[in-house]
Amino acid sequence: MFGKGGIKPGEFVFVVQKDGEYNKVVIGRIQAVKGSKVHVAGTQIRPSGLIQRVGAGTAGERSKQVLSNPDPNNCIFMLIDRVETAPFNGETDQAVDRVIWINESRYLVLDGWIKENFPEVFAAALTSPTEEDRQQAKAVLREKMGALYERDLKEHVYAVARSARLL
């Protein structure tokens, strides 16, 4: 239940849906509410890179925890590796899926992260096989970061790049 009077059309959400052994997430805007069912329009995100690393045994405990229990605060660990995305325009049931309210700013940062293709850019910078490839990927990342106009997204990307020691 969100805020006073519950969940409403127009609000932004982060939805966690079971996807086989792991979870995928949907970020989007609520279009309609019918009981426990919520119609959401947005983007579906499957963390394929993180799933592969966990399957290969090269991911740490934190990564496993994020896959089993993603939320708006830890999902960045999903988004610094390769992801599969698709438009989402459908119904989700709050009795089955976890629906978490997020503010517009958080939604715009997550949406911008996906639209600007930062998962691929970060994955290249973090996992390139040679030092030369890694330096080239870091240069692409710096160039892409410098071209950002949305202040919240830019601050978020810079913070993640610093904490990942890419700057």
Short mmCIF file of N, CA and C in Angstrom, two decimals:
data_model
loop_
_atom_site.label_atom_id
_atom_site.label_comp_id
_atom_site.label_asym_id
_atom_site.label_seq_id
_atom_site.Cartn_x
_atom_site.Cartn_y
_atom_site.Cartn_z
N MET A 1 0.84 -1.18 0.00
CA MET A 1 0.00 0.00 0.00
C MET A 1 0.88 1.24 0.00
N PHE A 2 0.65 2.14 -0.88
CA PHE A 2 1.49 3.33 -0.99
C PHE A 2 0.76 4.53 -0.42
N GLY A 3 1.46 5.30 0.37
CA GLY A 3 0.97 6.59 0.85
C GLY A 3 -0.46 6.56 1.36
N LYS A 4 -1.03 7.72 1.53
CA LYS A 4 -2.41 7.84 1.98
C LYS A 4 -3.33 7.49 0.82
N GLY A 5 -4.29 6.62 1.08
CA GLY A 5 -5.24 6.25 0.04
C GLY A 5 -4.71 5.17 -0.89
N GLY A 6 -3.52 4.67 -0.64
CA GLY A 6 -2.99 3.57 -1.43
C GLY A 6 -2.33 3.98 -2.74
N ILE A 7 -2.09 3.01 -3.54
CA ILE A 7 -1.40 3.15 -4.81
C ILE A 7 -2.32 3.81 -5.84
N LYS A 8 -1.75 4.68 -6.66
CA LYS A 8 -2.57 5.45 -7.60
C LYS A 8 -1.94 5.47 -8.99
N PRO A 9 -2.78 5.58 -10.02
CA PRO A 9 -2.24 5.77 -11.37
C PRO A 9 -1.37 7.04 -11.41
N GLY A 10 -0.30 6.95 -12.20
CA GLY A 10 0.61 8.09 -12.33
C GLY A 10 1.84 7.96 -11.46
N GLU A 11 1.80 7.11 -10.43
CA GLU A 11 2.96 6.93 -9.56
C GLU A 11 3.96 5.99 -10.22
N PHE A 12 5.20 6.07 -9.80
CA PHE A 12 6.27 5.26 -10.35
C PHE A 12 6.55 4.08 -9.43
N VAL A 13 6.88 2.94 -10.04
CA VAL A 13 7.11 1.74 -9.26
C VAL A 13 8.33 0.97 -9.75
N PHE A 14 8.84 0.17 -8.84
CA PHE A 14 9.92 -0.79 -9.08
C PHE A 14 9.29 -2.13 -8.73
N VAL A 15 9.15 -3.01 -9.71
CA VAL A 15 8.46 -4.29 -9.52
C VAL A 15 9.48 -5.42 -9.62
N VAL A 16 9.43 -6.32 -8.65
CA VAL A 16 10.29 -7.50 -8.66
C VAL A 16 9.43 -8.70 -9.05
N GLN A 17 9.82 -9.36 -10.14
CA GLN A 17 9.07 -10.52 -10.63
C GLN A 17 10.00 -11.73 -10.68
N LYS A 18 9.48 -12.88 -10.29
CA LYS A 18 10.24 -14.12 -10.35
C LYS A 18 10.51 -14.44 -11.82
N ASP A 19 11.74 -14.85 -12.11
CA ASP A 19 12.15 -15.19 -13.47
C ASP A 19 12.99 -16.45 -13.38
N GLY A 20 12.31 -17.58 -13.29
CA GLY A 20 13.03 -18.84 -13.10
C GLY A 20 13.65 -18.89 -11.73
N GLU A 21 14.95 -19.13 -11.69
CA GLU A 21 15.67 -19.24 -10.42
C GLU A 21 15.94 -17.88 -9.79
N TYR A 22 15.92 -16.83 -10.61
CA TYR A 22 16.27 -15.48 -10.14
C TYR A 22 15.09 -14.53 -10.30
N ASN A 23 15.36 -13.25 -10.31
CA ASN A 23 14.33 -12.23 -10.45
C ASN A 23 14.67 -11.29 -11.60
N LYS A 24 13.65 -10.70 -12.15
CA LYS A 24 13.81 -9.59 -13.08
C LYS A 24 13.06 -8.43 -12.46
N VAL A 25 13.32 -7.23 -12.95
CA VAL A 25 12.64 -6.06 -12.42
C VAL A 25 11.95 -5.32 -13.56
N VAL A 26 10.94 -4.58 -13.16
CA VAL A 26 10.23 -3.69 -14.07
C VAL A 26 10.24 -2.33 -13.41
N ILE A 27 10.62 -1.31 -14.16
CA ILE A 27 10.48 0.06 -13.66
C ILE A 27 9.47 0.73 -14.57
N GLY A 28 8.57 1.48 -13.99
CA GLY A 28 7.57 2.11 -14.83
C GLY A 28 6.58 2.95 -14.06
N ARG A 29 5.56 3.35 -14.78
CA ARG A 29 4.51 4.21 -14.23
C ARG A 29 3.20 3.43 -14.21
N ILE A 30 2.48 3.58 -13.13
CA ILE A 30 1.20 2.90 -12.98
C ILE A 30 0.17 3.55 -13.90
N GLN A 31 -0.51 2.71 -14.68
CA GLN A 31 -1.55 3.19 -15.58
C GLN A 31 -2.94 3.01 -14.98
N ALA A 32 -3.13 1.90 -14.25
CA ALA A 32 -4.44 1.62 -13.66
C ALA A 32 -4.27 0.66 -12.48
N VAL A 33 -5.23 0.70 -11.56
CA VAL A 33 -5.23 -0.18 -10.40
C VAL A 33 -6.60 -0.84 -10.29
N LYS A 34 -6.59 -2.17 -10.17
CA LYS A 34 -7.83 -2.94 -9.96
C LYS A 34 -7.56 -3.94 -8.85
N GLY A 35 -7.92 -3.57 -7.63
CA GLY A 35 -7.66 -4.45 -6.50
C GLY A 35 -6.17 -4.61 -6.29
N SER A 36 -5.69 -5.86 -6.29
CA SER A 36 -4.26 -6.11 -6.10
C SER A 36 -3.50 -6.06 -7.42
N LYS A 37 -4.21 -5.94 -8.54
CA LYS A 37 -3.56 -5.89 -9.85
C LYS A 37 -3.28 -4.45 -10.26
N VAL A 38 -2.06 -4.28 -10.79
CA VAL A 38 -1.59 -2.96 -11.18
C VAL A 38 -1.12 -3.04 -12.63
N HIS A 39 -1.62 -2.13 -13.47
CA HIS A 39 -1.15 -2.07 -14.85
C HIS A 39 0.01 -1.08 -14.89
N VAL A 40 1.17 -1.56 -15.37
CA VAL A 40 2.39 -0.75 -15.40
C VAL A 40 2.90 -0.64 -16.83
N ALA A 41 3.31 0.56 -17.21
CA ALA A 41 3.98 0.79 -18.49
C ALA A 41 5.40 1.25 -18.18
N GLY A 42 6.37 0.55 -18.76
CA GLY A 42 7.76 0.91 -18.48
C GLY A 42 8.73 -0.02 -19.17
N THR A 43 9.77 -0.43 -18.43
CA THR A 43 10.84 -1.26 -18.98
C THR A 43 11.08 -2.45 -18.08
N GLN A 44 11.20 -3.60 -18.71
CA GLN A 44 11.53 -4.84 -18.02
C GLN A 44 13.03 -5.05 -18.13
N ILE A 45 13.67 -5.44 -17.03
CA ILE A 45 15.13 -5.59 -17.00
C ILE A 45 15.49 -6.96 -16.45
N ARG A 46 16.21 -7.74 -17.23
CA ARG A 46 16.71 -9.05 -16.80
C ARG A 46 18.23 -8.94 -16.68
N PRO A 47 18.78 -9.16 -15.49
CA PRO A 47 20.23 -8.98 -15.27
C PRO A 47 21.05 -10.17 -15.78
N SER A 48 21.12 -10.35 -17.08
CA SER A 48 21.76 -11.52 -17.68
C SER A 48 23.24 -11.64 -17.32
N GLY A 49 23.97 -10.55 -17.28
CA GLY A 49 25.39 -10.59 -16.93
C GLY A 49 25.62 -11.09 -15.52
N LEU A 50 24.83 -10.58 -14.58
CA LEU A 50 24.96 -10.99 -13.19
C LEU A 50 24.55 -12.45 -13.02
N ILE A 51 23.50 -12.86 -13.71
CA ILE A 51 23.06 -14.26 -13.66
C ILE A 51 24.18 -15.18 -14.17
N GLN A 52 24.83 -14.78 -15.25
CA GLN A 52 25.93 -15.59 -15.79
C GLN A 52 27.10 -15.68 -14.81
N ARG A 53 27.44 -14.54 -14.19
CA ARG A 53 28.56 -14.55 -13.23
C ARG A 53 28.24 -15.41 -12.02
N VAL A 54 27.01 -15.34 -11.51
CA VAL A 54 26.62 -16.18 -10.37
C VAL A 54 26.67 -17.65 -10.79
N GLY A 55 26.15 -17.96 -11.98
CA GLY A 55 26.18 -19.34 -12.49
C GLY A 55 27.59 -19.88 -12.66
N ALA A 56 28.52 -19.00 -13.05
CA ALA A 56 29.91 -19.41 -13.25
C ALA A 56 30.70 -19.44 -11.95
N GLY A 57 30.07 -18.96 -10.87
CA GLY A 57 30.75 -18.96 -9.57
C GLY A 57 31.74 -17.82 -9.40
N THR A 58 31.65 -16.78 -10.24
CA THR A 58 32.60 -15.67 -10.14
C THR A 58 32.02 -14.44 -9.45
N ALA A 59 30.79 -14.55 -8.98
CA ALA A 59 30.15 -13.41 -8.31
C ALA A 59 30.22 -13.61 -6.80
N GLY A 60 30.27 -12.52 -6.09
CA GLY A 60 30.34 -12.57 -4.63
C GLY A 60 28.96 -12.73 -3.99
N GLU A 61 28.97 -12.79 -2.67
CA GLU A 61 27.72 -12.96 -1.92
C GLU A 61 26.75 -11.80 -2.15
N ARG A 62 27.30 -10.58 -2.24
CA ARG A 62 26.45 -9.40 -2.45
C ARG A 62 25.67 -9.53 -3.76
N SER A 63 26.34 -10.00 -4.80
CA SER A 63 25.68 -10.18 -6.10
C SER A 63 24.57 -11.22 -6.02
N LYS A 64 24.82 -12.31 -5.31
CA LYS A 64 23.79 -13.34 -5.13
C LYS A 64 22.60 -12.78 -4.38
N GLN A 65 22.87 -11.98 -3.37
CA GLN A 65 21.81 -11.36 -2.57
C GLN A 65 20.96 -10.43 -3.44
N VAL A 66 21.62 -9.65 -4.29
CA VAL A 66 20.90 -8.72 -5.17
C VAL A 66 19.99 -9.47 -6.13
N LEU A 67 20.48 -10.59 -6.67
CA LEU A 67 19.66 -11.39 -7.58
C LEU A 67 18.44 -11.98 -6.88
N SER A 68 18.60 -12.38 -5.63
CA SER A 68 17.48 -13.00 -4.92
C SER A 68 16.54 -11.98 -4.30
N ASN A 69 17.03 -10.78 -4.04
CA ASN A 69 16.19 -9.79 -3.38
C ASN A 69 16.50 -8.37 -3.88
N PRO A 70 16.23 -8.10 -5.17
CA PRO A 70 16.52 -6.75 -5.69
C PRO A 70 15.56 -5.71 -5.13
N ASP A 71 16.08 -4.51 -4.96
CA ASP A 71 15.24 -3.38 -4.57
C ASP A 71 15.84 -2.11 -5.19
N PRO A 72 15.15 -0.99 -5.11
CA PRO A 72 15.66 0.23 -5.75
C PRO A 72 17.01 0.70 -5.23
N ASN A 73 17.39 0.28 -4.02
CA ASN A 73 18.65 0.71 -3.44
C ASN A 73 19.84 -0.16 -3.81
N ASN A 74 19.61 -1.44 -4.12
CA ASN A 74 20.73 -2.31 -4.45
C ASN A 74 20.77 -2.70 -5.92
N CYS A 75 19.80 -2.28 -6.71
CA CYS A 75 19.72 -2.72 -8.10
C CYS A 75 20.88 -2.23 -8.95
N ILE A 76 21.65 -1.29 -8.47
CA ILE A 76 22.79 -0.81 -9.25
C ILE A 76 23.77 -1.95 -9.51
N PHE A 77 23.82 -2.92 -8.60
CA PHE A 77 24.70 -4.08 -8.81
C PHE A 77 24.25 -4.91 -10.00
N MET A 78 22.97 -4.82 -10.34
CA MET A 78 22.46 -5.47 -11.55
C MET A 78 22.81 -4.65 -12.78
N LEU A 79 22.83 -3.34 -12.61
CA LEU A 79 22.95 -2.44 -13.75
C LEU A 79 24.38 -2.06 -14.12
N ILE A 80 25.36 -2.63 -13.45
CA ILE A 80 26.75 -2.39 -13.88
C ILE A 80 27.28 -3.61 -14.61
N ASP A 81 26.38 -4.43 -15.07
CA ASP A 81 26.72 -5.59 -15.88
C ASP A 81 25.68 -5.68 -16.99
N ARG A 82 25.90 -6.55 -17.92
CA ARG A 82 25.00 -6.67 -19.07
C ARG A 82 23.58 -7.02 -18.62
N VAL A 83 22.62 -6.39 -19.27
CA VAL A 83 21.21 -6.65 -18.99
C VAL A 83 20.46 -6.84 -20.32
N GLU A 84 19.34 -7.52 -20.22
CA GLU A 84 18.42 -7.62 -21.35
C GLU A 84 17.22 -6.76 -20.98
N THR A 85 16.83 -5.88 -21.87
CA THR A 85 15.68 -5.02 -21.58
C THR A 85 14.64 -5.18 -22.67
N ALA A 86 13.41 -4.88 -22.28
CA ALA A 86 12.29 -4.91 -23.22
C ALA A 86 11.22 -3.98 -22.70
N PRO A 87 10.43 -3.42 -23.60
CA PRO A 87 9.30 -2.62 -23.13
C PRO A 87 8.35 -3.51 -22.32
N PHE A 88 7.74 -2.92 -21.32
CA PHE A 88 6.76 -3.65 -20.51
C PHE A 88 5.49 -2.81 -20.46
N ASN A 89 4.40 -3.42 -20.79
CA ASN A 89 3.10 -2.76 -20.71
C ASN A 89 2.10 -3.84 -20.35
N GLY A 90 1.97 -4.08 -19.06
CA GLY A 90 1.11 -5.17 -18.64
C GLY A 90 0.72 -5.08 -17.18
N GLU A 91 0.03 -6.12 -16.78
CA GLU A 91 -0.48 -6.17 -15.43
C GLU A 91 0.45 -6.98 -14.54
N THR A 92 0.56 -6.56 -13.31
CA THR A 92 1.30 -7.30 -12.31
C THR A 92 0.42 -7.39 -11.07
N ASP A 93 0.50 -8.49 -10.38
CA ASP A 93 -0.34 -8.73 -9.21
C ASP A 93 0.50 -8.54 -7.95
N GLN A 94 0.10 -7.60 -7.12
CA GLN A 94 0.84 -7.32 -5.89
C GLN A 94 0.84 -8.51 -4.93
N ALA A 95 -0.11 -9.44 -5.11
CA ALA A 95 -0.14 -10.63 -4.27
C ALA A 95 0.96 -11.62 -4.66
N VAL A 96 1.49 -11.48 -5.88
CA VAL A 96 2.53 -12.38 -6.39
C VAL A 96 3.87 -11.67 -6.49
N ASP A 97 3.88 -10.48 -7.07
CA ASP A 97 5.10 -9.72 -7.31
C ASP A 97 5.24 -8.62 -6.25
N ARG A 98 6.49 -8.25 -5.98
CA ARG A 98 6.74 -7.17 -5.04
C ARG A 98 6.71 -5.86 -5.81
N VAL A 99 5.82 -4.96 -5.43
CA VAL A 99 5.67 -3.66 -6.08
C VAL A 99 6.11 -2.60 -5.08
N ILE A 100 7.18 -1.86 -5.43
CA ILE A 100 7.76 -0.86 -4.53
C ILE A 100 7.61 0.52 -5.15
N TRP A 101 7.03 1.44 -4.41
CA TRP A 101 6.89 2.82 -4.88
C TRP A 101 8.27 3.45 -4.96
N ILE A 102 8.52 4.21 -6.03
CA ILE A 102 9.75 5.02 -6.13
C ILE A 102 9.34 6.41 -6.57
N ASN A 103 10.14 7.40 -6.21
CA ASN A 103 9.80 8.76 -6.64
C ASN A 103 10.23 8.96 -8.10
N GLU A 104 9.76 10.03 -8.69
CA GLU A 104 10.03 10.30 -10.10
C GLU A 104 11.52 10.42 -10.38
N SER A 105 12.25 11.06 -9.47
CA SER A 105 13.68 11.23 -9.65
C SER A 105 14.40 9.88 -9.73
N ARG A 106 14.07 8.97 -8.84
CA ARG A 106 14.68 7.63 -8.85
C ARG A 106 14.33 6.91 -10.14
N TYR A 107 13.07 7.02 -10.56
CA TYR A 107 12.65 6.40 -11.82
C TYR A 107 13.47 6.96 -13.00
N LEU A 108 13.61 8.28 -13.05
CA LEU A 108 14.33 8.90 -14.17
C LEU A 108 15.80 8.50 -14.20
N VAL A 109 16.41 8.32 -13.03
CA VAL A 109 17.80 7.87 -12.97
C VAL A 109 17.90 6.44 -13.50
N LEU A 110 17.04 5.55 -13.03
CA LEU A 110 17.08 4.16 -13.48
C LEU A 110 16.77 4.05 -14.97
N ASP A 111 15.75 4.77 -15.40
CA ASP A 111 15.36 4.76 -16.81
C ASP A 111 16.48 5.34 -17.68
N GLY A 112 17.08 6.43 -17.24
CA GLY A 112 18.19 7.04 -17.98
C GLY A 112 19.38 6.11 -18.05
N TRP A 113 19.65 5.39 -16.97
CA TRP A 113 20.75 4.44 -16.92
C TRP A 113 20.58 3.40 -18.04
N ILE A 114 19.36 2.91 -18.20
CA ILE A 114 19.07 1.90 -19.22
C ILE A 114 19.10 2.53 -20.61
N LYS A 115 18.44 3.66 -20.78
CA LYS A 115 18.36 4.28 -22.11
C LYS A 115 19.72 4.74 -22.63
N GLU A 116 20.61 5.13 -21.73
CA GLU A 116 21.94 5.58 -22.13
C GLU A 116 22.92 4.41 -22.28
N ASN A 117 22.42 3.18 -22.07
CA ASN A 117 23.20 1.96 -22.25
C ASN A 117 24.38 1.84 -21.28
N PHE A 118 24.24 2.36 -20.07
CA PHE A 118 25.33 2.27 -19.11
C PHE A 118 25.65 0.85 -18.64
N PRO A 119 24.68 -0.10 -18.60
CA PRO A 119 25.09 -1.46 -18.22
C PRO A 119 26.18 -2.02 -19.14
N GLU A 120 26.04 -1.85 -20.44
CA GLU A 120 27.04 -2.36 -21.38
C GLU A 120 28.37 -1.62 -21.22
N VAL A 121 28.31 -0.31 -21.04
CA VAL A 121 29.53 0.49 -20.92
C VAL A 121 30.29 0.11 -19.65
N PHE A 122 29.59 0.00 -18.53
CA PHE A 122 30.24 -0.39 -17.27
C PHE A 122 30.78 -1.81 -17.36
N ALA A 123 30.00 -2.73 -17.95
CA ALA A 123 30.45 -4.12 -18.09
C ALA A 123 31.76 -4.18 -18.88
N ALA A 124 31.83 -3.41 -19.96
CA ALA A 124 33.05 -3.40 -20.77
C ALA A 124 34.24 -2.86 -19.97
N ALA A 125 34.00 -1.80 -19.21
CA ALA A 125 35.08 -1.20 -18.43
C ALA A 125 35.54 -2.10 -17.28
N LEU A 126 34.63 -2.89 -16.74
CA LEU A 126 34.97 -3.73 -15.59
C LEU A 126 35.48 -5.11 -15.97
N THR A 127 35.11 -5.61 -17.15
CA THR A 127 35.42 -7.00 -17.46
C THR A 127 36.22 -7.19 -18.75
N SER A 128 36.75 -6.14 -19.30
CA SER A 128 37.53 -6.28 -20.54
C SER A 128 38.73 -7.20 -20.29
N PRO A 129 39.02 -8.06 -21.28
CA PRO A 129 40.09 -9.05 -21.09
C PRO A 129 41.51 -8.48 -21.08
N THR A 130 41.71 -7.36 -21.77
CA THR A 130 43.07 -6.79 -21.80
C THR A 130 43.05 -5.38 -21.22
N GLU A 131 44.21 -4.93 -20.79
CA GLU A 131 44.33 -3.58 -20.23
C GLU A 131 44.01 -2.53 -21.29
N GLU A 132 44.41 -2.77 -22.52
CA GLU A 132 44.14 -1.83 -23.61
C GLU A 132 42.62 -1.68 -23.84
N ASP A 133 41.91 -2.82 -23.84
CA ASP A 133 40.45 -2.79 -23.99
C ASP A 133 39.79 -2.07 -22.81
N ARG A 134 40.32 -2.33 -21.62
CA ARG A 134 39.77 -1.70 -20.41
C ARG A 134 39.95 -0.18 -20.47
N GLN A 135 41.12 0.29 -20.89
CA GLN A 135 41.37 1.72 -20.99
C GLN A 135 40.45 2.36 -22.05
N GLN A 136 40.26 1.67 -23.15
CA GLN A 136 39.37 2.18 -24.20
C GLN A 136 37.93 2.25 -23.68
N ALA A 137 37.49 1.23 -22.94
CA ALA A 137 36.14 1.22 -22.38
C ALA A 137 35.98 2.34 -21.35
N LYS A 138 37.00 2.59 -20.56
CA LYS A 138 36.96 3.69 -19.58
C LYS A 138 36.85 5.03 -20.29
N ALA A 139 37.55 5.19 -21.41
CA ALA A 139 37.48 6.43 -22.19
C ALA A 139 36.06 6.63 -22.74
N VAL A 140 35.45 5.56 -23.20
CA VAL A 140 34.06 5.64 -23.70
C VAL A 140 33.14 6.03 -22.55
N LEU A 141 33.35 5.44 -21.39
CA LEU A 141 32.54 5.77 -20.21
C LEU A 141 32.68 7.25 -19.85
N ARG A 142 33.92 7.75 -19.79
CA ARG A 142 34.14 9.17 -19.45
C ARG A 142 33.46 10.09 -20.47
N GLU A 143 33.57 9.74 -21.74
CA GLU A 143 32.95 10.56 -22.80
C GLU A 143 31.43 10.56 -22.64
N LYS A 144 30.86 9.40 -22.39
CA LYS A 144 29.41 9.28 -22.23
C LYS A 144 28.93 10.05 -20.99
N MET A 145 29.71 9.97 -19.92
CA MET A 145 29.35 10.68 -18.69
C MET A 145 29.42 12.18 -18.91
N GLY A 146 30.40 12.64 -19.64
CA GLY A 146 30.54 14.06 -19.91
C GLY A 146 29.42 14.63 -20.76
N ALA A 147 28.75 13.78 -21.51
CA ALA A 147 27.67 14.23 -22.40
C ALA A 147 26.31 14.24 -21.72
N LEU A 148 26.24 13.80 -20.46
CA LEU A 148 24.95 13.76 -19.76
C LEU A 148 24.49 15.16 -19.35
N TYR A 149 23.20 15.40 -19.50
CA TYR A 149 22.63 16.69 -19.10
C TYR A 149 21.79 16.58 -17.84
N GLU A 150 21.11 15.46 -17.63
CA GLU A 150 20.24 15.25 -16.48
C GLU A 150 21.10 15.18 -15.22
N ARG A 151 20.95 16.16 -14.33
CA ARG A 151 21.82 16.31 -13.16
C ARG A 151 21.81 15.08 -12.25
N ASP A 152 20.64 14.57 -11.89
CA ASP A 152 20.58 13.42 -10.98
C ASP A 152 21.23 12.19 -11.59
N LEU A 153 20.98 11.95 -12.87
CA LEU A 153 21.59 10.80 -13.54
C LEU A 153 23.11 10.96 -13.58
N LYS A 154 23.56 12.17 -13.91
CA LYS A 154 25.00 12.43 -13.99
C LYS A 154 25.67 12.19 -12.64
N GLU A 155 25.08 12.71 -11.56
CA GLU A 155 25.64 12.52 -10.22
C GLU A 155 25.69 11.04 -9.86
N HIS A 156 24.63 10.33 -10.19
CA HIS A 156 24.55 8.91 -9.88
C HIS A 156 25.61 8.11 -10.64
N VAL A 157 25.74 8.37 -11.93
CA VAL A 157 26.73 7.65 -12.75
C VAL A 157 28.15 7.95 -12.26
N TYR A 158 28.43 9.21 -11.95
CA TYR A 158 29.76 9.56 -11.44
C TYR A 158 30.04 8.85 -10.11
N ALA A 159 29.04 8.80 -9.23
CA ALA A 159 29.23 8.13 -7.93
C ALA A 159 29.51 6.65 -8.12
N VAL A 160 28.79 6.00 -9.01
CA VAL A 160 29.01 4.58 -9.25
C VAL A 160 30.38 4.35 -9.89
N ALA A 161 30.75 5.20 -10.84
CA ALA A 161 32.05 5.06 -11.50
C ALA A 161 33.19 5.25 -10.50
N ARG A 162 33.04 6.21 -9.59
CA ARG A 162 34.08 6.41 -8.56
C ARG A 162 34.16 5.20 -7.64
N SER A 163 33.01 4.69 -7.18
CA SER A 163 33.04 3.56 -6.25
C SER A 163 33.54 2.28 -6.91
N ALA A 164 33.38 2.18 -8.23
CA ALA A 164 33.89 1.02 -8.97
C ALA A 164 35.35 1.24 -9.40
N ARG A 165 35.91 2.36 -9.01
CA ARG A 165 37.31 2.74 -9.32
C ARG A 165 37.57 2.80 -10.82
N LEU A 166 36.61 3.40 -11.53
CA LEU A 166 36.76 3.56 -12.97
C LEU A 166 37.18 4.97 -13.34
N LEU A 167 37.22 5.88 -12.38
CA LEU A 167 37.65 7.25 -12.64
C LEU A 167 38.99 7.51 -11.97
#
